[in-house]
Amino acid sequence: MTCDLLVIGAGIVGLAHAWAGAKRGWRVVVIERDAACIGASIRNFGFVTVTGQQRGAHWQRARRSRDLWAELAPQAGLRIEHAGLLVATRGEDGAEVLDAFLDTEMGEGCERLTVAQALQRQPGLRAEGLVGGLYSPHELRVESRDVIPRIAAWLAETHGVEFHFGESVLEVEAPHVRTSRASYRAERVAVCAGAELHGLFADRWTPHALSLCQLQMLRVRPPSGFRLNAALMADLSLVRYDGYAALPEAAPLLRRLSAERHDALAHGIHLIVVQSADGTLVVGDSHHYGPVLPPFACEAVDRLILDELHRQLALPSLEVVERWTGVYPVSAQAPCLIEAPDERTRLVMVTSGTGASTAFGLAEEVLAGW
């Protein structure tokens, strides 16, 4: 079997490369070892985040990816659950971070909110201690577990992309690729294997000192009728997302949170809340790192996440309806990595947990540089 582009991995990074290749008129084949995509690409918020991404190329990549999501959604029949982002701050030091952010190019199109404006934009936001906030119109929210298989189906139906699920790639010596079921000849090979660090081309990843990050997330049911008008983040996010955290103004906020919220910071917790079509809220998340991570969720960590939710939203009752963990690769060196072991092969890895936010822009870069 021959093709112009063979993509290894049917997560969001692999799908982004498949779409980019299909738009060029290439014959594209995607090979996925699992019977369906079950990894990090469906275990997340479905939150296409621009505001707060690392300044420079990665932020620009996120802006481009957001535009591509907006282009793809109506074509593939993807539902946008809601748009925009509200960042609530409960300290003057957090307000100074937001002001500094707005003074950068990354603040374009964003709006600084007073307490009254924040409460008006999001009814149910807890008023006690609120200092103000920031609103960004750039973000989109989709339901990952639905849109990932839908994108694959649309690529197959509309662009003729050929998917082979339940098939492991054993060897890549481009243009030849050998799997557990067949042999292929591909003009180009994009290896988008996600958190698989010890498989194909493991030697190419070794110099990057990669690790794994495990997160915990929950789905909760709020009182009937509660509506989230935009994704919600708060002060803990300002010391985690590089677009804010790298600003000098973030240092005083980090010092205060280290004293007041050391329990949350110790588990890498920062709050993101998004809403699904059925009214439930997806809430998270925590971050634990290591070369291998146990598959067990910690109830104490879930309680800390829910405590942070209650700090931000005045919800009289919540019912936890789902809990899960996810794992993605991380690097202290860069938010994404591209390796070229030969002229036909590219290894592509998002190493910052921002695949949904940046994969479409990243795939365009990879194909343009081939």
PDB file of C-alpha atoms in Angstrom, residues 175-347:
ATOM      1  CA  PRO A 175       9.709   5.238   2.723  1.00  0.00           C
ATOM      2  CA  HIS A 176       9.030   1.766   4.200  1.00  0.00           C
ATOM      3  CA  VAL A 177       6.795   1.242   7.234  1.00  0.00           C
ATOM      4  CA  ARG A 178       6.069  -2.175   8.694  1.00  0.00           C
ATOM      5  CA  THR A 179       3.159  -2.784  11.063  1.00  0.00           C
ATOM      6  CA  SER A 180       1.698  -5.774  12.868  1.00  0.00           C
ATOM      7  CA  ARG A 181      -0.669  -6.274   9.935  1.00  0.00           C
ATOM      8  CA  ALA A 182       0.842  -4.881   6.725  1.00  0.00           C
ATOM      9  CA  SER A 183       3.647  -3.068   4.956  1.00  0.00           C
ATOM     10  CA  TYR A 184       3.366   0.448   3.540  1.00  0.00           C
ATOM     11  CA  ARG A 185       5.336   2.745   1.292  1.00  0.00           C
ATOM     12  CA  ALA A 186       5.015   6.396   2.235  1.00  0.00           C
ATOM     13  CA  GLU A 187       6.635   9.476   0.749  1.00  0.00           C
ATOM     14  CA  ARG A 188       6.443  11.090   4.183  1.00  0.00           C
ATOM     15  CA  VAL A 189       5.938   9.702   7.694  1.00  0.00           C
ATOM     16  CA  ALA A 190       4.713  11.756  10.669  1.00  0.00           C
ATOM     17  CA  VAL A 191       5.173   9.968  13.991  1.00  0.00           C
ATOM     18  CA  CYS A 192       2.655  11.446  16.461  1.00  0.00           C
ATOM     19  CA  ALA A 193       2.705   8.782  19.151  1.00  0.00           C
ATOM     20  CA  GLY A 194       1.840  10.949  22.168  1.00  0.00           C
ATOM     21  CA  ALA A 195       3.018   9.652  25.526  1.00  0.00           C
ATOM     22  CA  GLU A 196       4.822   6.615  24.076  1.00  0.00           C
ATOM     23  CA  LEU A 197       8.409   7.543  25.003  1.00  0.00           C
ATOM     24  CA  HIS A 198      10.083   4.146  24.714  1.00  0.00           C
ATOM     25  CA  GLY A 199       8.847   2.893  21.358  1.00  0.00           C
ATOM     26  CA  LEU A 200       9.646   4.191  17.887  1.00  0.00           C
ATOM     27  CA  PHE A 201      12.691   6.459  17.728  1.00  0.00           C
ATOM     28  CA  ALA A 202      13.156   6.361  21.512  1.00  0.00           C
ATOM     29  CA  ASP A 203      16.822   7.287  21.037  1.00  0.00           C
ATOM     30  CA  ARG A 204      15.805  10.574  19.393  1.00  0.00           C
ATOM     31  CA  TRP A 205      13.811  11.586  22.482  1.00  0.00           C
ATOM     32  CA  THR A 206      16.512  10.744  25.035  1.00  0.00           C
ATOM     33  CA  PRO A 207      18.390  14.088  24.802  1.00  0.00           C
ATOM     34  CA  HIS A 208      15.176  15.964  25.607  1.00  0.00           C
ATOM     35  CA  ALA A 209      14.893  14.428  29.104  1.00  0.00           C
ATOM     36  CA  LEU A 210      11.198  13.780  28.641  1.00  0.00           C
ATOM     37  CA  SER A 211       8.949  12.790  31.499  1.00  0.00           C
ATOM     38  CA  LEU A 212       5.274  11.996  31.946  1.00  0.00           C
ATOM     39  CA  CYS A 213       2.599  14.120  33.565  1.00  0.00           C
ATOM     40  CA  GLN A 214      -0.528  12.610  35.075  1.00  0.00           C
ATOM     41  CA  LEU A 215      -3.620  14.716  35.707  1.00  0.00           C
ATOM     42  CA  GLN A 216      -6.856  14.134  37.599  1.00  0.00           C
ATOM     43  CA  MET A 217     -10.166  15.519  36.374  1.00  0.00           C
ATOM     44  CA  LEU A 218     -13.836  15.337  37.308  1.00  0.00           C
ATOM     45  CA  ARG A 219     -17.240  15.884  35.775  1.00  0.00           C
ATOM     46  CA  VAL A 220     -19.738  17.419  38.180  1.00  0.00           C
ATOM     47  CA  ARG A 221     -23.429  18.248  37.936  1.00  0.00           C
ATOM     48  CA  PRO A 222     -24.268  21.753  39.215  1.00  0.00           C
ATOM     49  CA  PRO A 223     -27.751  22.908  40.232  1.00  0.00           C
ATOM     50  CA  SER A 224     -30.276  22.858  37.402  1.00  0.00           C
ATOM     51  CA  GLY A 225     -30.138  25.943  35.223  1.00  0.00           C
ATOM     52  CA  PHE A 226     -26.557  26.969  36.007  1.00  0.00           C
ATOM     53  CA  ARG A 227     -24.824  28.217  32.875  1.00  0.00           C
ATOM     54  CA  LEU A 228     -21.134  28.864  32.376  1.00  0.00           C
ATOM     55  CA  ASN A 229     -20.829  31.675  29.843  1.00  0.00           C
ATOM     56  CA  ALA A 230     -17.116  31.103  29.216  1.00  0.00           C
ATOM     57  CA  ALA A 231     -14.347  28.846  30.442  1.00  0.00           C
ATOM     58  CA  LEU A 232     -13.218  29.832  33.943  1.00  0.00           C
ATOM     59  CA  MET A 233      -9.698  30.079  35.347  1.00  0.00           C
ATOM     60  CA  ALA A 234      -8.287  31.776  38.462  1.00  0.00           C
ATOM     61  CA  ASP A 235      -5.136  32.856  40.337  1.00  0.00           C
ATOM     62  CA  LEU A 236      -3.521  29.416  40.413  1.00  0.00           C
ATOM     63  CA  SER A 237      -3.556  29.466  36.604  1.00  0.00           C
ATOM     64  CA  LEU A 238      -1.651  32.752  36.584  1.00  0.00           C
ATOM     65  CA  VAL A 239       1.373  31.072  38.157  1.00  0.00           C
ATOM     66  CA  ARG A 240       1.147  27.992  35.940  1.00  0.00           C
ATOM     67  CA  TYR A 241       0.464  29.158  32.381  1.00  0.00           C
ATOM     68  CA  ASP A 242       3.700  30.539  30.936  1.00  0.00           C
ATOM     69  CA  GLY A 243       2.054  33.509  29.237  1.00  0.00           C
ATOM     70  CA  TYR A 244       1.278  34.894  32.692  1.00  0.00           C
ATOM     71  CA  ALA A 245       3.772  33.109  34.938  1.00  0.00           C
ATOM     72  CA  ALA A 246       6.846  34.291  33.009  1.00  0.00           C
ATOM     73  CA  LEU A 247       5.937  37.945  33.583  1.00  0.00           C
ATOM     74  CA  PRO A 248       7.941  39.591  36.422  1.00  0.00           C
ATOM     75  CA  GLU A 249       4.671  40.670  38.032  1.00  0.00           C
ATOM     76  CA  ALA A 250       3.797  37.015  38.701  1.00  0.00           C
ATOM     77  CA  ALA A 251       6.518  36.606  41.357  1.00  0.00           C
ATOM     78  CA  PRO A 252       4.607  38.303  44.241  1.00  0.00           C
ATOM     79  CA  LEU A 253       1.493  36.274  43.419  1.00  0.00           C
ATOM     80  CA  LEU A 254       3.489  33.050  43.489  1.00  0.00           C
ATOM     81  CA  ARG A 255       4.965  33.972  46.885  1.00  0.00           C
ATOM     82  CA  ARG A 256       1.513  34.570  48.345  1.00  0.00           C
ATOM     83  CA  LEU A 257      -0.011  31.410  46.867  1.00  0.00           C
ATOM     84  CA  SER A 258       2.985  29.364  48.045  1.00  0.00           C
ATOM     85  CA  ALA A 259       2.139  30.409  51.582  1.00  0.00           C
ATOM     86  CA  GLU A 260      -1.658  30.288  51.366  1.00  0.00           C
ATOM     87  CA  ARG A 261      -2.245  27.482  48.843  1.00  0.00           C
ATOM     88  CA  HIS A 262       0.816  25.293  49.255  1.00  0.00           C
ATOM     89  CA  ASP A 263      -1.389  22.196  49.275  1.00  0.00           C
ATOM     90  CA  ALA A 264      -2.774  22.977  45.831  1.00  0.00           C
ATOM     91  CA  LEU A 265       0.610  23.982  44.397  1.00  0.00           C
ATOM     92  CA  ALA A 266       2.215  20.804  45.770  1.00  0.00           C
ATOM     93  CA  HIS A 267      -0.133  18.782  43.568  1.00  0.00           C
ATOM     94  CA  GLY A 268       0.155  21.116  40.567  1.00  0.00           C
ATOM     95  CA  ILE A 269      -3.490  22.115  40.851  1.00  0.00           C
ATOM     96  CA  HIS A 270      -4.914  25.033  38.957  1.00  0.00           C
ATOM     97  CA  LEU A 271      -8.545  25.517  38.088  1.00  0.00           C
ATOM     98  CA  ILE A 272     -10.162  25.190  34.691  1.00  0.00           C
ATOM     99  CA  VAL A 273     -13.939  24.828  34.469  1.00  0.00           C
ATOM    100  CA  VAL A 274     -15.853  24.255  31.231  1.00  0.00           C
ATOM    101  CA  GLN A 275     -19.427  23.176  30.527  1.00  0.00           C
ATOM    102  CA  SER A 276     -20.914  20.409  28.389  1.00  0.00           C
ATOM    103  CA  ALA A 277     -24.163  20.295  26.446  1.00  0.00           C
ATOM    104  CA  ASP A 278     -25.912  18.384  29.248  1.00  0.00           C
ATOM    105  CA  GLY A 279     -25.085  21.121  31.756  1.00  0.00           C
ATOM    106  CA  THR A 280     -22.369  19.196  33.594  1.00  0.00           C
ATOM    107  CA  LEU A 281     -19.052  20.882  34.322  1.00  0.00           C
ATOM    108  CA  VAL A 282     -15.653  19.426  33.514  1.00  0.00           C
ATOM    109  CA  VAL A 283     -13.305  20.492  36.313  1.00  0.00           C
ATOM    110  CA  GLY A 284      -9.570  20.075  36.894  1.00  0.00           C
ATOM    111  CA  ASP A 285      -6.790  19.554  37.127  1.00  0.00           C
ATOM    112  CA  SER A 286      -3.708  18.318  38.982  1.00  0.00           C
ATOM    113  CA  HIS A 287      -0.199  17.556  37.706  1.00  0.00           C
ATOM    114  CA  HIS A 288       2.171  14.853  38.962  1.00  0.00           C
ATOM    115  CA  TYR A 289       5.387  13.944  37.172  1.00  0.00           C
ATOM    116  CA  GLY A 290       7.637  10.928  36.767  1.00  0.00           C
ATOM    117  CA  PRO A 291       9.073   8.354  34.362  1.00  0.00           C
ATOM    118  CA  VAL A 292       6.113   6.097  35.096  1.00  0.00           C
ATOM    119  CA  LEU A 293       2.913   6.972  36.938  1.00  0.00           C
ATOM    120  CA  PRO A 294       0.502   4.715  38.845  1.00  0.00           C
ATOM    121  CA  PRO A 295      -3.007   4.433  37.383  1.00  0.00           C
ATOM    122  CA  PHE A 296      -4.660   5.314  40.688  1.00  0.00           C
ATOM    123  CA  ALA A 297      -6.491   8.576  41.378  1.00  0.00           C
ATOM    124  CA  CYS A 298      -6.142  10.211  44.786  1.00  0.00           C
ATOM    125  CA  GLU A 299      -9.328  11.292  46.569  1.00  0.00           C
ATOM    126  CA  ALA A 300      -7.460  14.004  48.496  1.00  0.00           C
ATOM    127  CA  VAL A 301      -6.385  15.588  45.207  1.00  0.00           C
ATOM    128  CA  ASP A 302      -9.948  15.503  43.892  1.00  0.00           C
ATOM    129  CA  ARG A 303     -11.094  17.250  47.085  1.00  0.00           C
ATOM    130  CA  LEU A 304      -8.508  20.002  46.572  1.00  0.00           C
ATOM    131  CA  ILE A 305      -9.748  20.529  43.013  1.00  0.00           C
ATOM    132  CA  LEU A 306     -13.346  20.744  44.225  1.00  0.00           C
ATOM    133  CA  ASP A 307     -12.305  23.123  47.011  1.00  0.00           C
ATOM    134  CA  GLU A 308     -10.844  25.445  44.388  1.00  0.00           C
ATOM    135  CA  LEU A 309     -14.055  25.192  42.374  1.00  0.00           C
ATOM    136  CA  HIS A 310     -16.049  26.295  45.423  1.00  0.00           C
ATOM    137  CA  ARG A 311     -13.650  29.209  45.978  1.00  0.00           C
ATOM    138  CA  GLN A 312     -14.606  30.538  42.568  1.00  0.00           C
ATOM    139  CA  LEU A 313     -18.266  29.590  42.089  1.00  0.00           C
ATOM    140  CA  ALA A 314     -21.081  29.920  44.618  1.00  0.00           C
ATOM    141  CA  LEU A 315     -22.770  26.605  43.884  1.00  0.00           C
ATOM    142  CA  PRO A 316     -25.009  25.277  46.670  1.00  0.00           C
ATOM    143  CA  SER A 317     -24.681  21.677  45.525  1.00  0.00           C
ATOM    144  CA  LEU A 318     -22.539  19.522  43.265  1.00  0.00           C
ATOM    145  CA  GLU A 319     -22.744  15.874  42.273  1.00  0.00           C
ATOM    146  CA  VAL A 320     -19.597  14.172  40.998  1.00  0.00           C
ATOM    147  CA  VAL A 321     -20.624  11.994  38.065  1.00  0.00           C
ATOM    148  CA  GLU A 322     -17.233  11.010  36.582  1.00  0.00           C
ATOM    149  CA  ARG A 323     -13.571  10.886  37.580  1.00  0.00           C
ATOM    150  CA  TRP A 324     -10.578  10.040  35.419  1.00  0.00           C
ATOM    151  CA  THR A 325      -6.839  10.422  34.929  1.00  0.00           C
ATOM    152  CA  GLY A 326      -4.834  11.308  31.850  1.00  0.00           C
ATOM    153  CA  VAL A 327      -1.152  11.147  30.927  1.00  0.00           C
ATOM    154  CA  TYR A 328       0.853  13.265  28.503  1.00  0.00           C
ATOM    155  CA  PRO A 329       4.571  13.824  27.797  1.00  0.00           C
ATOM    156  CA  VAL A 330       6.370  16.861  29.182  1.00  0.00           C
ATOM    157  CA  SER A 331       9.653  18.628  28.555  1.00  0.00           C
ATOM    158  CA  ALA A 332      11.260  21.446  30.507  1.00  0.00           C
ATOM    159  CA  GLN A 333      12.937  22.595  27.302  1.00  0.00           C
ATOM    160  CA  ALA A 334      10.074  23.389  24.936  1.00  0.00           C
ATOM    161  CA  PRO A 335       6.253  23.205  24.681  1.00  0.00           C
ATOM    162  CA  CYS A 336       6.543  21.026  21.560  1.00  0.00           C
ATOM    163  CA  LEU A 337       9.278  19.091  19.801  1.00  0.00           C
ATOM    164  CA  ILE A 338       9.952  18.258  16.155  1.00  0.00           C
ATOM    165  CA  GLU A 339      12.693  15.816  15.207  1.00  0.00           C
ATOM    166  CA  ALA A 340      13.819  14.879  11.687  1.00  0.00           C
ATOM    167  CA  PRO A 341      15.685  11.554  11.728  1.00  0.00           C
ATOM    168  CA  ASP A 342      15.749  11.633   7.909  1.00  0.00           C
ATOM    169  CA  GLU A 343      14.354  13.722   5.084  1.00  0.00           C
ATOM    170  CA  ARG A 344      11.117  11.724   4.859  1.00  0.00           C
ATOM    171  CA  THR A 345      10.338  11.333   8.575  1.00  0.00           C
ATOM    172  CA  ARG A 346       9.188  13.800  11.208  1.00  0.00           C
ATOM    173  CA  LEU A 347       8.671  13.028  14.882  1.00  0.00           C
TER     174      LEU A 347
END
